[in-house]
GROMACS .gro file of C-alpha atoms in nm:
model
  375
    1UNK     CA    1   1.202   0.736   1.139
    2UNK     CA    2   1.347   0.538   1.423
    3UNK     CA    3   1.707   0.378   1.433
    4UNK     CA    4   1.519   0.010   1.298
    5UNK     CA    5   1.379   0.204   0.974
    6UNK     CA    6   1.687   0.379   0.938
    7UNK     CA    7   1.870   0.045   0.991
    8UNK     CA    8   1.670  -0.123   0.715
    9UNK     CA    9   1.716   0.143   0.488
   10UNK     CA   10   2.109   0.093   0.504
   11UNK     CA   11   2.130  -0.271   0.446
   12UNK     CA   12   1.881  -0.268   0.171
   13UNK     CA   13   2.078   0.011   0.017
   14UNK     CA   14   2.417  -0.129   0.022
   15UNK     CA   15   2.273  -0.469  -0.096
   16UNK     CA   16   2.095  -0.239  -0.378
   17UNK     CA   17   2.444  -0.092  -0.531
   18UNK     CA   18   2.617  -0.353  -0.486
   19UNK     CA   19   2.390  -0.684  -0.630
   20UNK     CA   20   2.078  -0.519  -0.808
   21UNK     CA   21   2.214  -0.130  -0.981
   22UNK     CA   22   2.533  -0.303  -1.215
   23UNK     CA   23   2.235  -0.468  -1.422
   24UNK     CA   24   1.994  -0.284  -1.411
   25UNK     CA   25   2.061  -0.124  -1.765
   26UNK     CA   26   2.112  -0.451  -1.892
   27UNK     CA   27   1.760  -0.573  -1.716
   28UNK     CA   28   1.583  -0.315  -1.878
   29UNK     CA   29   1.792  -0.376  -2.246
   30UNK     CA   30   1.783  -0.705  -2.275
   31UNK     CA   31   1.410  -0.731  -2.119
   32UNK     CA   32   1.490  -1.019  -1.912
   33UNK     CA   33   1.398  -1.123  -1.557
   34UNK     CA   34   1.655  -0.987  -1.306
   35UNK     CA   35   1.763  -1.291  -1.152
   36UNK     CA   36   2.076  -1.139  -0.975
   37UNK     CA   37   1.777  -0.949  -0.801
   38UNK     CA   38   1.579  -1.234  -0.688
   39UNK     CA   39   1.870  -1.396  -0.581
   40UNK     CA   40   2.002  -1.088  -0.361
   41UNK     CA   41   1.706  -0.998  -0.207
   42UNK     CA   42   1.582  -1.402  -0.173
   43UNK     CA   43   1.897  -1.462   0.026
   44UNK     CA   44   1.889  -1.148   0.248
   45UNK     CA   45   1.552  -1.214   0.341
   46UNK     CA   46   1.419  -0.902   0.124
   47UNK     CA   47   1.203  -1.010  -0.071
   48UNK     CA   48   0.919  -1.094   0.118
   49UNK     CA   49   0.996  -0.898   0.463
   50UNK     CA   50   0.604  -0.864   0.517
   51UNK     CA   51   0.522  -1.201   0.584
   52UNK     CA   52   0.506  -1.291   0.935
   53UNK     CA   53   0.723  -1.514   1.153
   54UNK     CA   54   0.476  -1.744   1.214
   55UNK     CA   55   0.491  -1.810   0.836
   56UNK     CA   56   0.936  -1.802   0.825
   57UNK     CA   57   0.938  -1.479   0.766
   58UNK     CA   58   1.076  -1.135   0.875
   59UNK     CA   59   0.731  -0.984   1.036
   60UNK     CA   60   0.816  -0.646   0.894
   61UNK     CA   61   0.586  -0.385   0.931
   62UNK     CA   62   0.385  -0.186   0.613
   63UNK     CA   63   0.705   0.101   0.669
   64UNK     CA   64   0.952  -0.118   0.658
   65UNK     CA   65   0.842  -0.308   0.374
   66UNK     CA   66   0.802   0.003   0.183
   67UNK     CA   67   1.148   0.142   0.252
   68UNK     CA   68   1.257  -0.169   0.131
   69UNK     CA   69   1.066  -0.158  -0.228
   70UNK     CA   70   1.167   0.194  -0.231
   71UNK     CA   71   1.505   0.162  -0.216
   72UNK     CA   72   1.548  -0.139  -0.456
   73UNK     CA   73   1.319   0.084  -0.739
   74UNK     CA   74   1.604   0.343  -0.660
   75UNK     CA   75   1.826   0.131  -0.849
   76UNK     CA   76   1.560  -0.113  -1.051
   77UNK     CA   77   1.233  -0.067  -1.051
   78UNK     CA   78   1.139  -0.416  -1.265
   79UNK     CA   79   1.369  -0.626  -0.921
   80UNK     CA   80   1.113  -0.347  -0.680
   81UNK     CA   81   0.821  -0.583  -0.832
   82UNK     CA   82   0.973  -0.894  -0.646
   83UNK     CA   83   0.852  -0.770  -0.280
   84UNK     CA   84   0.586  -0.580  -0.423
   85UNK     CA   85   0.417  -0.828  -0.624
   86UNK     CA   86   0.498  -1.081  -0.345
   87UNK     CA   87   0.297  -0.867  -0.083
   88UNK     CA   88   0.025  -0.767  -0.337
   89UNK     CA   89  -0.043  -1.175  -0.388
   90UNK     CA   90  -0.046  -1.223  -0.067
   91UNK     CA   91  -0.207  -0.975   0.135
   92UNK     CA   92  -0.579  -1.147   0.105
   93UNK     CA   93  -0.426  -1.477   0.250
   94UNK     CA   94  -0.301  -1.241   0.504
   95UNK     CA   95  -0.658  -1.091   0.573
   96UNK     CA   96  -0.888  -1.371   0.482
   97UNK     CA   97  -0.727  -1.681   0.489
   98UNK     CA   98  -0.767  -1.978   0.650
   99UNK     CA   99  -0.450  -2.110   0.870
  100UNK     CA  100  -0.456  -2.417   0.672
  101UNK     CA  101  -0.416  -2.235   0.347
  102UNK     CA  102  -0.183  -2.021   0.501
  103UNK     CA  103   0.062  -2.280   0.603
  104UNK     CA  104   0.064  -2.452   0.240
  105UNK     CA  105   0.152  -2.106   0.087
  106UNK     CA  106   0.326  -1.835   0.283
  107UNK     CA  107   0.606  -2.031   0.438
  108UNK     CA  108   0.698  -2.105   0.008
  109UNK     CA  109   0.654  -1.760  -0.061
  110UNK     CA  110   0.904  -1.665   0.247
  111UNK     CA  111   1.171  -1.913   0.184
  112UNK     CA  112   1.219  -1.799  -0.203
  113UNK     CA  113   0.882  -1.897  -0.417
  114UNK     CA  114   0.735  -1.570  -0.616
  115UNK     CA  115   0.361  -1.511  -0.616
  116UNK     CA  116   0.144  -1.334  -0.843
  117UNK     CA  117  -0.173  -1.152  -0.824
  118UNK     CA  118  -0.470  -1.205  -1.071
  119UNK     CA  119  -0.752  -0.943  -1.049
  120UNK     CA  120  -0.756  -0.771  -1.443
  121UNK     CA  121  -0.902  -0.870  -1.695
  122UNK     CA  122  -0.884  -0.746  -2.118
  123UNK     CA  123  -1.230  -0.602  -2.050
  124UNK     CA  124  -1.257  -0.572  -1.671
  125UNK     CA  125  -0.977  -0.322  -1.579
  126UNK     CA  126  -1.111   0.002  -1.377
  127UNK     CA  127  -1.410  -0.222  -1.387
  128UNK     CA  128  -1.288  -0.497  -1.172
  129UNK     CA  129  -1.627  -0.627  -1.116
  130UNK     CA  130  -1.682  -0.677  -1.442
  131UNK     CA  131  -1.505  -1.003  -1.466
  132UNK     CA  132  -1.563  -1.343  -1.645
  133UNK     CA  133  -1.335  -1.596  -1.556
  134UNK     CA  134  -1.555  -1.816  -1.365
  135UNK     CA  135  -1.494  -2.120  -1.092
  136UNK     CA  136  -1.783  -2.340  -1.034
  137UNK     CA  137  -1.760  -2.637  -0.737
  138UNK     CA  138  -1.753  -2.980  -0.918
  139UNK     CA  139  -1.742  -3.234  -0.600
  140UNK     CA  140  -1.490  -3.170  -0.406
  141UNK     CA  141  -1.264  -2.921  -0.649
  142UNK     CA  142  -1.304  -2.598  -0.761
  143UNK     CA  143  -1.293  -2.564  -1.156
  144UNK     CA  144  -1.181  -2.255  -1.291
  145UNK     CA  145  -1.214  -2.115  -1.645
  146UNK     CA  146  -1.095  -1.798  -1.815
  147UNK     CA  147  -0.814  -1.533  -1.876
  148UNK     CA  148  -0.639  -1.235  -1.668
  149UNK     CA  149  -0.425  -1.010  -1.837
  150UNK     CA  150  -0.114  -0.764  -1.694
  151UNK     CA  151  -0.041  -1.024  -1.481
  152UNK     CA  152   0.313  -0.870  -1.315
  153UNK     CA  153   0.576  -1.157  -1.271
  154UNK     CA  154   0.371  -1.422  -1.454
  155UNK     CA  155   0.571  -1.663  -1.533
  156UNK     CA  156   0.785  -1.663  -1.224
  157UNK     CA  157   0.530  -1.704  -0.984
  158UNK     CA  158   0.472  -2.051  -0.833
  159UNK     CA  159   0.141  -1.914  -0.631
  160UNK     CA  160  -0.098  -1.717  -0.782
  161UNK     CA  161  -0.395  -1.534  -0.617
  162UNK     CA  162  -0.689  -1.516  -0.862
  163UNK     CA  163  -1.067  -1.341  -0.874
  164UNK     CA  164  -1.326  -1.532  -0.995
  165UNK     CA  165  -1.666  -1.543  -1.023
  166UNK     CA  166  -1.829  -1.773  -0.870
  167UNK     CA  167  -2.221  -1.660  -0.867
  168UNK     CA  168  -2.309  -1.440  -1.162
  169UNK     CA  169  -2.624  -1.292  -1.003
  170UNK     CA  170  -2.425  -1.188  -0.717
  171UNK     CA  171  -2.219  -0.920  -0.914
  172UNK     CA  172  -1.928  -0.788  -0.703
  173UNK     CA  173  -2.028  -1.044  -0.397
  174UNK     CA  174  -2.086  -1.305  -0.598
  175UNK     CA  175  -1.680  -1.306  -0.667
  176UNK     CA  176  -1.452  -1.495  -0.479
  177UNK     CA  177  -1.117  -1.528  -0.471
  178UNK     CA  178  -0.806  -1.887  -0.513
  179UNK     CA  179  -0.481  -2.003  -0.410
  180UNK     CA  180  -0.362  -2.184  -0.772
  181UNK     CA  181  -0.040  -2.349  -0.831
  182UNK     CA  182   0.146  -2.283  -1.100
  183UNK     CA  183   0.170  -2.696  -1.175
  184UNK     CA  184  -0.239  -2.692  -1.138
  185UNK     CA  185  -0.381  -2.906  -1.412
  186UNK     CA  186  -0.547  -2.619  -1.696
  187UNK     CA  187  -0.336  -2.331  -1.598
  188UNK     CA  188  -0.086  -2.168  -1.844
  189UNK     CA  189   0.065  -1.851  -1.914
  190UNK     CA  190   0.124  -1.674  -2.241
  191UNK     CA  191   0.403  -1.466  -2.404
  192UNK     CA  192   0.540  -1.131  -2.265
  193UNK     CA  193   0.364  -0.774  -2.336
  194UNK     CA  194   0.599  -0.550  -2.491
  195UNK     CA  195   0.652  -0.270  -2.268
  196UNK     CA  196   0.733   0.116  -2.241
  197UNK     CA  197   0.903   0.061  -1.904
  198UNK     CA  198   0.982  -0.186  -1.577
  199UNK     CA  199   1.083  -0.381  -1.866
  200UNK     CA  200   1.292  -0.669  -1.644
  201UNK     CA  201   0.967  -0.777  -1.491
  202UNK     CA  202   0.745  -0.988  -1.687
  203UNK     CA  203   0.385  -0.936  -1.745
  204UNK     CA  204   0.168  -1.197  -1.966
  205UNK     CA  205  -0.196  -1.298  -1.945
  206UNK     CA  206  -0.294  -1.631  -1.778
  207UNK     CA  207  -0.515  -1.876  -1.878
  208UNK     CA  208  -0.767  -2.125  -1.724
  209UNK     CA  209  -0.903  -2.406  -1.880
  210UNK     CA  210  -1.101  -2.634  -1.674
  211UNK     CA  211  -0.810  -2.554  -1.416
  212UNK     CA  212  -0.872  -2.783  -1.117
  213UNK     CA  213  -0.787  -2.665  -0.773
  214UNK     CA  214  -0.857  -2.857  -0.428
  215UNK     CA  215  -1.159  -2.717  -0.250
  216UNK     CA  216  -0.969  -2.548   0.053
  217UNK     CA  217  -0.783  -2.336  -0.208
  218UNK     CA  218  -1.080  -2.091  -0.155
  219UNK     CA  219  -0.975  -1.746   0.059
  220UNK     CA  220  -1.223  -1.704   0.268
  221UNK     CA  221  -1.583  -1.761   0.220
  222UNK     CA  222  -1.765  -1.737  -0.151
  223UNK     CA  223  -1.855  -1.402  -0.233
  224UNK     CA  224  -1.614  -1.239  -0.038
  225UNK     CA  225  -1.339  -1.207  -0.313
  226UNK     CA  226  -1.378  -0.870  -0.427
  227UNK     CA  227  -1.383  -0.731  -0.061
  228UNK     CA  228  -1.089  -0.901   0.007
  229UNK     CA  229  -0.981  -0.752  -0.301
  230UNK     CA  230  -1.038  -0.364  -0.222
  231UNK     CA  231  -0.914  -0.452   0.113
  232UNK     CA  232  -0.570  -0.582   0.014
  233UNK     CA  233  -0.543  -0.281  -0.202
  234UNK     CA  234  -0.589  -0.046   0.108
  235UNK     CA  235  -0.298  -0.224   0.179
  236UNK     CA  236  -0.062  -0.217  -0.138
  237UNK     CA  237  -0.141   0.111  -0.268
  238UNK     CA  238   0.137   0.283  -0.040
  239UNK     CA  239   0.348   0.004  -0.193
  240UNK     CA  240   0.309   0.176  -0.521
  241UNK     CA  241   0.375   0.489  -0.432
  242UNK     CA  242   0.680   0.342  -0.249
  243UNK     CA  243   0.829   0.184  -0.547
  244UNK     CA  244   0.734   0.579  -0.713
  245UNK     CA  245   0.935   0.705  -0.452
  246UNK     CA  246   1.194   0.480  -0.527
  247UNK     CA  247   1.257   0.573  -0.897
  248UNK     CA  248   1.180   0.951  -0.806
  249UNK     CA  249   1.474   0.961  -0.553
  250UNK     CA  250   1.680   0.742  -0.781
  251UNK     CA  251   1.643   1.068  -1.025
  252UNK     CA  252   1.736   1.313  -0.832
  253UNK     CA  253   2.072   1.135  -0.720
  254UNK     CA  254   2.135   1.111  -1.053
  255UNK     CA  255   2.084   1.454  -1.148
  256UNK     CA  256   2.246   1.635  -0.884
  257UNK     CA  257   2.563   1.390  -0.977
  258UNK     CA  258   2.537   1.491  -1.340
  259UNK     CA  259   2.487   1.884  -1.248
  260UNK     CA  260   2.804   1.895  -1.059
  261UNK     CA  261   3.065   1.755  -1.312
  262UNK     CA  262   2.829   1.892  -1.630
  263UNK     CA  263   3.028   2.232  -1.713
  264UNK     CA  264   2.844   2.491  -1.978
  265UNK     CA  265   2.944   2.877  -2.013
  266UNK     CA  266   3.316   2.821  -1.810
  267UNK     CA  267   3.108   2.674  -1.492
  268UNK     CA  268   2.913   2.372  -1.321
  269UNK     CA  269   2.598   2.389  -1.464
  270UNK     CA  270   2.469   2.325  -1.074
  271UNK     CA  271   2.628   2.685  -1.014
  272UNK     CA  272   2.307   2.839  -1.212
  273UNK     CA  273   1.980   2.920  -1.032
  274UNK     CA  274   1.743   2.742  -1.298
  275UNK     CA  275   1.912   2.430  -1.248
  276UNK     CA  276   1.955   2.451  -0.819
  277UNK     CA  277   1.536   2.523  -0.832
  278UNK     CA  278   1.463   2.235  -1.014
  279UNK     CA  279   1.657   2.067  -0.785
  280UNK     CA  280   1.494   2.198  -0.485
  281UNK     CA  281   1.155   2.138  -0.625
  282UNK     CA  282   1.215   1.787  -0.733
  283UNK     CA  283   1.400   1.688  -0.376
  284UNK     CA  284   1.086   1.828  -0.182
  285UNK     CA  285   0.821   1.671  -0.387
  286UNK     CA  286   1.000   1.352  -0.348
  287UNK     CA  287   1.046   1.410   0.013
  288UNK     CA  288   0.666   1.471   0.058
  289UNK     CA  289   0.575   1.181  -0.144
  290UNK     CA  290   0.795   0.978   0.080
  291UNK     CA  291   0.634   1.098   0.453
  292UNK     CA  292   0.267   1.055   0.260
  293UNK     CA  293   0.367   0.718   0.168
  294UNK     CA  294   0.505   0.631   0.544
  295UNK     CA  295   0.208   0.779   0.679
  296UNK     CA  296  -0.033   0.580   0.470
  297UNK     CA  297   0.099   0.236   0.496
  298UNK     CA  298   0.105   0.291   0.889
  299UNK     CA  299  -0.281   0.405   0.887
  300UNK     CA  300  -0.292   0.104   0.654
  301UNK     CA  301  -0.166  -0.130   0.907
  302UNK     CA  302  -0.348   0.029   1.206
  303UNK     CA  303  -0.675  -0.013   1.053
  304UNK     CA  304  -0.764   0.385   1.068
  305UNK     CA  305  -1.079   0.528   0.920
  306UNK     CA  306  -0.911   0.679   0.634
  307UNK     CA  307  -0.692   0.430   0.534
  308UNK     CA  308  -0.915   0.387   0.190
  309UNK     CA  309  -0.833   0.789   0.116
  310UNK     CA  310  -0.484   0.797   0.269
  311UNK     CA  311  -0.374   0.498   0.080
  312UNK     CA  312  -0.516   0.602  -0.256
  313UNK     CA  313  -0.332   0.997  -0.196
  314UNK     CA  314  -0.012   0.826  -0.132
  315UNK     CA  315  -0.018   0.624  -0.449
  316UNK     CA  316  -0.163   0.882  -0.692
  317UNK     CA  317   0.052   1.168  -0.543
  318UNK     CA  318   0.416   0.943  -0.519
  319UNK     CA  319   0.323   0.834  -0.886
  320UNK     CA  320   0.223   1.149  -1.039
  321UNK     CA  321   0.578   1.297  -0.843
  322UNK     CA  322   0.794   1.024  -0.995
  323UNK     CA  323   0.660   1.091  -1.339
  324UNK     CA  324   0.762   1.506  -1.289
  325UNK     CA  325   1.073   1.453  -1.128
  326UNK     CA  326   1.194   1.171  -1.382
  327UNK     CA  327   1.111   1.421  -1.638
  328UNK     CA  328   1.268   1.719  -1.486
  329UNK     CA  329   1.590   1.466  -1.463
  330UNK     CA  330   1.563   1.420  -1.813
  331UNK     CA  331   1.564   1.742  -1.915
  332UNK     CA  332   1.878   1.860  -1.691
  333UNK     CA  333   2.064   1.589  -1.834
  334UNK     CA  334   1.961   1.767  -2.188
  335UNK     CA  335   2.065   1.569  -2.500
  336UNK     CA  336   2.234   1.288  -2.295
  337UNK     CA  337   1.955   1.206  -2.069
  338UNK     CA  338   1.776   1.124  -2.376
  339UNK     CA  339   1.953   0.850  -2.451
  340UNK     CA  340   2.037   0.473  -2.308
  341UNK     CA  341   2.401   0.607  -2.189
  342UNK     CA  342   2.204   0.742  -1.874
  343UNK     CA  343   2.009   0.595  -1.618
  344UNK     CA  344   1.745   0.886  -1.649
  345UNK     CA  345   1.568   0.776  -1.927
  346UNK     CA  346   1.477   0.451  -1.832
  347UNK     CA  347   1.313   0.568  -1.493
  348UNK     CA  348   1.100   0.799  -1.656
  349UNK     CA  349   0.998   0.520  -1.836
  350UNK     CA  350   0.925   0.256  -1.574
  351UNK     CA  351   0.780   0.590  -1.325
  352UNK     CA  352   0.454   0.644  -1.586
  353UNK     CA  353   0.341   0.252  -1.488
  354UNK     CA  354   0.273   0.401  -1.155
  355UNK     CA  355   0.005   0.602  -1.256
  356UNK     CA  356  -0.126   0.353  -1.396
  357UNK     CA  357  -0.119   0.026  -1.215
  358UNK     CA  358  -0.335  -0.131  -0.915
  359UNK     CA  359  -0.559   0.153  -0.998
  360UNK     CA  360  -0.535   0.460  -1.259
  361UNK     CA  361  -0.450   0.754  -1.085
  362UNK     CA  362  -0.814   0.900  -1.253
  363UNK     CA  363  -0.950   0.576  -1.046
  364UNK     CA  364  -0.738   0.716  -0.706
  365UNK     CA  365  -0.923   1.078  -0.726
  366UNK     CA  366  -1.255   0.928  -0.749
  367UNK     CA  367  -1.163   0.701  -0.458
  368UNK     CA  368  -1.027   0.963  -0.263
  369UNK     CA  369  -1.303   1.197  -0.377
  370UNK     CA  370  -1.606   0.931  -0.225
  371UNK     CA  371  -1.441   0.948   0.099
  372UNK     CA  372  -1.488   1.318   0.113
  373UNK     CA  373  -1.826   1.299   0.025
  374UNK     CA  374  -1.920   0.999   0.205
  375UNK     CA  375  -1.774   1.113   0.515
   0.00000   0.00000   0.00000
């Protein structure tokens, strides 16, 4: 990590404890959008470092944009969706599309404007490709019909990036993917899910009804939505597992806090060896997760051969680390770390979406596992 990573890391942090961690409790409580967040990060430039200064904004590489979701899911993982989502929405206009489209949307995005990515469906989860929201070319519009579900920061968004299909016989390349406005004539969203965890971020289906979007809202030729699709998840993947980091290493601060004051049997309870290898284990699991997650999002960025494997490992390992660790936290906390009083619970909570998200972790070992084999 050079002095510029290390640099990042300190500003995001102190902007973290300071504007984001006093409500994060009440985020998660009250289930409401963390505005304070949005506002922080919007004005420091944070919330959208990836996109590049052709476009307004910071140019920050995959690394740095993944310290800087990590170390806002330290504090809140639900305001670590802001840059995340933001990058996951707009990576295919990144790889596919046109400067035009560009122009009209990542310069919003950068000055403030949230966008949202629309890929799942009730029925078409694992099985992307399964879709049926469909967009057919009526003259010079594209017309767009159907739903997508677990859409994260709907709502919020003014851009959204959505999969349709646009020739049925074409299965997977016969899907391509839109720009649509959130002021689009037939688009709407619908009412919150109720959730186990990153409860401060919303996520509602979205619905298309004869939606109407100008024909250069397209990214990138027809048919080539679902590529772009699998490609910007190459990308986003290490995201994941940096936002996993983020709540892992948020739990072990925590813990070895509470372990120092917590006194059982006449002594700190951090003086007994159970409790100091938990400790270790936890640190060093996060601490791997972290350097497979740096790794991966470089690879990612460099274009390297494994970048599919690498960036699936660094997701399903960060995730499946952040659920053990959050759990370990809870149980050195014992009674208390059961409840709201502590911070513990509620990232063990929002750490088991991250096993789940932008690709099961079952869907990550059979990624992961096809590279082997097809290598």
């Amino acid at each position: 990590m050079n002095e510029e990573y290390e640099a990042v890391r300190e500003a995001v942090r102190a902007l973290t404890e300071k504007e984001i961690a006093p409500y994060a409790a009440e985020v998660d409580e009250l289930e409401r959008f963390p505005h304070e967040a949005q506002t922080a990060l919007t004005s420091s430039g944070f919330h959208a470092v990836h996109i590049p200064e052709a476009y307004g904004g910071q140019g920050a590489d995959a690394v740095a944009t993944c310290i800087v979701i990590e170390e806002v899911a330290r504090v809140c993982a639900s305001s670590s969706l802001i840059p995340a989502v933001n990058k996951l929405a707009t990576m295919g206009l990144l790889l596919a599309g046109s400067e035009q489209l560009n122009r009209q949307v990542l310069p919003a995005v950068a000055a403030g404007s949230m966008a949202c990515y629309a890929l799942s469906e009730r029925e078409a989860g694992s099985d992307a490709a399964a879709m049926r929201t469909r967009a057919r070319l009526h003259g010079n519009h594209w017309v767009l019909n159907g739903t997508k579900c677990w859409i994260s920061n709907a709502g919020q968004a003014t851009w959204y990036t959505v999969m349709a299909v646009t020739d049925p016989d074409q299965g997977a390349k016969g899907i391509s993917a839109f720009a649509v406005h959130k002021d689009d004539p037939g688009f709407s969203v619908g009412p919150k899910e109720r959730k186990l965890g990153i409860r401060g971020s919303p996520t509602r289906e979205i619905y298309f009804e004869d939606c109407t979007i100008p024909e250069n809202r397209i990214i990138g030729e027809p048919g080539t939505g679902f590529k772009t699709a699998l490609a910007t998840l190459d990308h986003t993947r290490p995201t994941i597992g940096a936002q996993a980091v983020g709540i892992a290493q948020g739990a072990v601060d925590a813990a070895i806090a509470y372990v120092k004051q917590r006194k059982q049997f006449g002594k700190s309870i951090a003086d007994f060896q159970g409790v100091q290898f938990m400790l270790a284990d936890m640190a060093m699991k996060t601490e791997a997760a972290r350097q497979l997650v740096y790794f991966a999002a470089a690879g990612a960025e460099r274009g390297e051969g494994k970048v599919g494997f690498l960036s699936s490992a660094s997701k399903c390992f960060a995730s499946d680390v952040a659920m053990e660790v959050t759990t370990d936290a809870v149980q050195l906390f014992g009674g208390y770390g059961y409840t709201r009083d502590f911070p513990v619970e509620r990232m063990m909570r929002d750490a088991k979406i991250t096993q789940i998200y932008e690709g099961t972790n079952q869907i990550q070992r059979l990624v992961m596992a096809r590279a082997l084999l097809n290598s």
